[in-house]
Amino acid sequence: MAEDGGHGDDRPTVLLGIGASIAAYKAAGLASALTRAGVDVQAVMTPRASAFIPPLVLEALTGNPCPVEVVPSGPGRAMEHIDLARGADLVLVAPASADVIGRIANGLADDLLTTTILACTCPVLVAPAMNTRMLANPAVQANLARLAGLGHEVVAPGSGRLACGDAGPGRMPDEQVLVARVLRRLGFAAGDEAAAGAPKIPDGAACGDLAGLRVLVTAGATVERIDPVRCITNRSTGRMGFALARAARDRGARVTLVAGSTAEPPPQMDDTIRVESAEQMFQAVAAEAQTADVVIMAAAVADYRPRHVADQKIKKGDGPAVLELERTRDILAWLGAHRRAGQILCGFSMETTDLVANSRRKLEEKGIDLIVANDLSTPGAGFGVDTNVVTVITPEGRTRLPLMSKREVAEQVLSAVLNARAGR
Ligand code: CTP
């Protein structure tokens, strides 16, 4: 698949980067699962990772050499990092130690793995695995935010008892989760949508990192009637909300979608509720939020509606017309004030000026965990396009993501939601 894949078949090539973490032993199961799924796995480990797992194990499981050297030597090997980068359709760093995360985030390249990643133009997925206190260290968090800002996808670590005896977030995500993420990122579809003979994505409901969570997503524009003919609405197409709903479903969540007016029909979800006005959206969201673990308000909700809705079409007169408007309920602010224990609330914010300051103010005033801010004046951002340029803002900091597809934004937002849950 890659421009210069050396294996001579149609299988996609995944460069599996292995860092020096106790979880390195899990790389064997991961390499094996990826190979069984139909992927050509090219493992590369850092020199210190070879103390945790011998390269020979990876070579036996993948059928490819597993280079380790700091600077490869030998005939034809001086450009090994470039050859490996050219051959890769995707890089998965798993386990990603604090050290390897720091080096990738800062463009350092002092061994074969980090040199190769610098030379890669394909997507890079990073699966951190380390002690929970190391993970919480602000330096590591800053490096993870930096990775996300570079467009790399950080797969949220699992939570539980760790090798050192501590409990908390820091476990390498399950191999089934990583296989599913890799195959989706390579563009393979799941279930009925999968092409015959294509690599098989494990069932998201069983293995996704959102498995067991109920996620409520709103999408599209609300419509406020003026009379039987006219209305107040906005230019939201629903695409960002739909991308979020699809991504959450594919990562194993049970998804309820509340959709206002949208350019296309909503995708198939566990539950879909169609609404028209802001008040109808409020009623639906307030009811569904009672059982939701995560609520993502991607809908563009009207802040005002006509004070009176005319039964009959309003006829024009000679002079100017005045439409009296009243405020709608702020759904997110209501959710912030009526949050069930442990629930994560995510909002969206569209601005044309002072993006960060205005969005941070909304985050605080609405009492929510994260807000995804986009600047409508940025090319490729906002309504009616398949891409977006967003800054994810939390109480702890902010991450500006580069231009990427709405699906990729959705994946990053969901990972940020999981990180917010882990930080509770
Ligand atoms: N929102 C909501 N209920 C409303 C209006 C907006 O829940 N009545 C949600 C949106 O779904 C979005 C976020 O709040 O997630 C946007 O916040 P808001 O303050 O409404 O943004 P703007 O309309 O951009 O605000 P402003 O008028 O301050 O520019």
Short mmCIF file of C-alpha atoms in Angstrom, two decimals, residues 34-248:
data_model
loop_
_atom_site.label_atom_id
_atom_site.label_comp_id
_atom_site.label_asym_id
_atom_site.label_seq_id
_atom_site.Cartn_x
_atom_site.Cartn_y
_atom_site.Cartn_z
CA LEU A 34 -2.17 -6.99 13.74
CA THR A 35 -0.59 -9.66 11.56
CA ARG A 36 -3.65 -11.91 11.97
CA ALA A 37 -5.86 -8.95 11.01
CA GLY A 38 -4.07 -8.74 7.67
CA VAL A 39 -1.44 -6.09 8.35
CA ASP A 40 2.25 -6.24 7.43
CA VAL A 41 3.92 -5.33 10.73
CA GLN A 42 7.34 -3.74 10.72
CA ALA A 43 8.56 -3.53 14.32
CA VAL A 44 11.28 -1.10 15.42
CA MET A 45 12.32 -0.78 19.05
CA THR A 46 14.40 1.66 21.01
CA PRO A 47 17.68 0.23 22.31
CA ARG A 48 16.37 0.25 25.88
CA ALA A 49 13.14 -1.51 24.86
CA SER A 50 15.23 -4.53 23.85
CA ALA A 51 15.91 -5.04 27.57
CA PHE A 52 12.17 -5.68 28.01
CA ILE A 53 11.53 -7.85 24.95
CA PRO A 54 14.04 -9.48 22.57
CA PRO A 55 13.76 -8.28 18.93
CA LEU A 56 13.81 -11.94 17.87
CA VAL A 57 10.27 -12.37 19.27
CA LEU A 58 8.97 -9.59 17.02
CA GLU A 59 10.88 -10.95 14.04
CA ALA A 60 9.37 -14.41 14.51
CA LEU A 61 5.84 -13.01 14.87
CA THR A 62 5.96 -10.51 12.00
CA GLY A 63 8.29 -12.22 9.53
CA ASN A 64 10.24 -8.94 9.24
CA PRO A 65 13.55 -7.89 10.79
CA CYS A 66 13.14 -5.81 13.96
CA PRO A 67 15.95 -3.23 13.90
CA VAL A 68 17.14 -1.59 17.10
CA GLU A 69 20.46 0.12 16.42
CA VAL A 70 21.01 3.75 17.28
CA VAL A 71 22.73 4.33 13.95
CA PRO A 72 22.24 1.43 11.56
CA SER A 73 25.44 0.20 9.99
CA GLY A 74 26.22 -2.27 7.27
CA PRO A 75 25.87 -2.26 3.49
CA GLY A 76 22.75 -0.41 2.27
CA ARG A 77 21.56 0.41 5.81
CA ALA A 78 22.65 4.04 6.14
CA MET A 79 19.23 5.17 4.94
CA GLU A 80 17.25 2.58 6.86
CA HIS A 81 15.15 5.21 8.65
CA ILE A 82 14.13 6.74 5.30
CA ASP A 83 13.31 3.32 3.82
CA LEU A 84 11.24 2.39 6.87
CA ALA A 85 9.40 5.74 6.73
CA ARG A 86 8.65 5.35 3.02
CA GLY A 87 7.31 1.86 3.54
CA ALA A 88 4.90 2.77 6.35
CA ASP A 89 1.18 3.45 5.89
CA LEU A 90 0.83 4.20 9.59
CA VAL A 91 3.01 4.35 12.68
CA LEU A 92 1.79 2.95 15.98
CA VAL A 93 4.02 3.62 18.98
CA ALA A 94 2.96 1.07 21.60
CA PRO A 95 3.99 1.12 24.31
CA ALA A 96 5.00 4.77 24.23
CA SER A 97 7.18 5.48 27.28
CA ALA A 98 7.42 8.97 28.79
CA ASP A 99 10.86 9.25 27.23
CA VAL A 100 9.84 8.30 23.71
CA ILE A 101 6.78 10.60 23.92
CA GLY A 102 9.05 13.48 24.95
CA ARG A 103 11.48 12.83 22.13
CA ILE A 104 8.80 12.54 19.40
CA ALA A 105 6.96 15.61 20.72
CA ASN A 106 10.11 17.69 20.51
CA GLY A 107 11.47 16.45 17.22
CA LEU A 108 14.45 14.71 18.81
CA ALA A 109 15.90 11.82 16.88
CA ASP A 110 18.72 9.93 18.53
CA ASP A 111 17.78 6.37 17.65
CA LEU A 112 16.28 4.49 14.73
CA LEU A 113 12.66 4.71 15.94
CA THR A 114 12.60 8.46 16.53
CA THR A 115 14.63 9.18 13.38
CA THR A 116 12.18 7.11 11.34
CA ILE A 117 9.17 8.89 12.85
CA LEU A 118 10.69 12.26 11.93
CA ALA A 119 10.91 11.06 8.35
CA CYS A 120 7.30 9.76 8.26
CA THR A 121 4.46 11.62 6.55
CA CYS A 122 1.81 8.97 7.37
CA PRO A 123 -0.52 9.12 10.44
CA VAL A 124 1.14 8.48 13.80
CA LEU A 125 -0.79 6.86 16.68
CA VAL A 126 0.76 6.96 20.14
CA ALA A 127 -0.36 4.62 22.93
CA PRO A 128 1.19 5.78 26.24
CA ALA A 129 1.99 3.20 28.91
CA MET A 130 3.63 4.21 32.17
CA ASN A 131 3.13 4.65 35.90
CA THR A 132 0.06 6.74 36.67
CA ARG A 133 2.09 9.43 38.49
CA MET A 134 4.48 9.74 35.59
CA LEU A 135 1.51 10.06 33.25
CA ALA A 136 0.03 12.82 35.40
CA ASN A 137 3.32 14.75 35.45
CA PRO A 138 2.77 18.15 33.79
CA ALA A 139 5.84 17.62 31.60
CA VAL A 140 4.39 14.39 30.19
CA GLN A 141 0.95 15.98 29.80
CA ALA A 142 2.51 18.92 27.95
CA ASN A 143 4.33 16.53 25.62
CA LEU A 144 1.11 14.59 24.96
CA ALA A 145 -0.69 17.86 24.18
CA ARG A 146 2.18 18.77 21.89
CA LEU A 147 1.86 15.44 20.07
CA ALA A 148 -1.85 16.05 19.53
CA GLY A 149 -1.02 19.55 18.33
CA LEU A 150 1.32 18.05 15.74
CA GLY A 151 -1.61 16.00 14.43
CA HIS A 152 -0.55 12.72 16.03
CA GLU A 153 -3.33 10.71 17.63
CA VAL A 154 -2.89 9.91 21.30
CA VAL A 155 -4.82 6.79 22.24
CA ALA A 156 -6.04 7.29 25.80
CA PRO A 157 -4.35 4.84 28.19
CA GLY A 158 -6.45 2.33 30.08
CA SER A 159 -7.02 2.51 33.82
CA GLY A 160 -6.47 -0.16 36.46
CA ARG A 161 -3.79 -1.81 38.57
CA LEU A 162 -0.33 -1.16 37.14
CA ALA A 163 2.80 -3.32 37.24
CA CYS A 164 4.29 -1.17 40.04
CA GLY A 165 1.26 -1.76 42.27
CA ASP A 166 -0.22 1.73 41.83
CA ALA A 167 -3.72 1.99 40.42
CA GLY A 168 -4.97 4.56 37.91
CA PRO A 169 -4.60 5.52 34.28
CA GLY A 170 -1.41 4.43 32.53
CA ARG A 171 -2.05 0.94 31.16
CA MET A 172 -1.32 0.33 27.52
CA PRO A 173 -4.70 0.14 25.75
CA ASP A 174 -5.89 -3.42 25.01
CA GLU A 175 -4.54 -4.95 21.83
CA GLN A 176 -8.05 -5.27 20.35
CA VAL A 177 -8.59 -1.53 20.90
CA LEU A 178 -5.33 -0.71 19.17
CA VAL A 179 -5.97 -3.08 16.25
CA ALA A 180 -9.39 -1.48 15.72
CA ARG A 181 -7.93 2.04 15.88
CA VAL A 182 -5.17 1.16 13.42
CA LEU A 183 -7.52 -0.44 10.89
CA ARG A 184 -10.01 2.42 11.07
CA ARG A 185 -7.26 4.95 10.66
CA LEU A 186 -6.09 3.02 7.61
CA GLY A 187 -9.59 3.49 6.21
CA PHE A 188 -11.00 -0.01 6.64
CA ALA A 189 -14.67 -0.27 7.47
CA ALA A 190 -16.28 -2.45 10.13
CA GLY A 191 -19.06 -5.03 10.00
CA ASP A 192 -21.38 -4.93 6.99
CA GLU A 193 -19.54 -1.99 5.46
CA ALA A 194 -16.28 -4.00 5.25
CA ALA A 195 -15.06 -5.06 1.80
CA ALA A 196 -14.60 -8.80 1.17
CA GLY A 197 -11.03 -9.90 1.92
CA ALA A 198 -10.17 -6.60 3.69
CA PRO A 199 -8.53 -6.66 7.13
CA LYS A 200 -11.09 -7.41 9.81
CA ILE A 201 -11.86 -4.81 12.44
CA PRO A 202 -12.67 -6.38 15.81
CA ASP A 203 -16.19 -5.65 17.04
CA GLY A 204 -16.11 -2.11 18.48
CA ALA A 205 -18.81 -2.84 21.03
CA ALA A 206 -16.59 -5.47 22.60
CA CYS A 207 -13.20 -3.85 22.33
CA GLY A 208 -13.37 -0.06 21.82
CA ASP A 209 -11.95 2.29 24.43
CA LEU A 210 -15.47 3.74 24.88
CA ALA A 211 -17.02 0.30 25.43
CA GLY A 212 -19.59 0.40 28.22
CA LEU A 213 -20.03 4.18 28.03
CA ARG A 214 -23.21 5.98 27.03
CA VAL A 215 -22.44 8.97 24.86
CA LEU A 216 -25.02 11.61 23.97
CA VAL A 217 -24.17 13.74 20.93
CA THR A 218 -26.15 16.67 19.51
CA ALA A 219 -25.74 17.75 15.91
CA GLY A 220 -27.06 20.25 13.39
CA ALA A 221 -28.97 23.50 13.62
CA THR A 222 -32.05 24.34 15.62
CA VAL A 223 -34.98 25.96 13.82
CA GLU A 224 -37.13 28.63 15.49
CA ARG A 225 -40.39 29.30 13.74
CA ILE A 226 -41.55 32.86 13.04
CA ASP A 227 -44.70 31.91 11.17
CA PRO A 228 -45.78 28.86 9.09
CA VAL A 229 -43.36 29.89 6.33
CA ARG A 230 -40.36 31.53 7.98
CA CYS A 231 -37.82 30.60 10.61
CA ILE A 232 -34.55 31.56 12.31
CA THR A 233 -31.81 28.99 11.88
CA ASN A 234 -28.08 28.83 11.13
CA ARG A 235 -25.64 27.27 8.69
CA SER A 236 -24.70 24.16 10.69
CA THR A 237 -24.82 21.02 8.49
CA GLY A 238 -24.47 18.50 11.33
CA ARG A 239 -21.28 16.99 9.88
CA MET A 240 -19.11 17.55 12.96
CA GLY A 241 -21.76 16.04 15.26
CA PHE A 242 -22.26 13.10 12.91
CA ALA A 243 -18.49 12.48 12.79
CA LEU A 244 -18.45 12.46 16.60
CA ALA A 245 -21.39 10.08 16.81
CA ARG A 246 -19.84 7.69 14.27
CA ALA A 247 -16.43 7.77 15.95
CA ALA A 248 -17.97 7.15 19.40
#
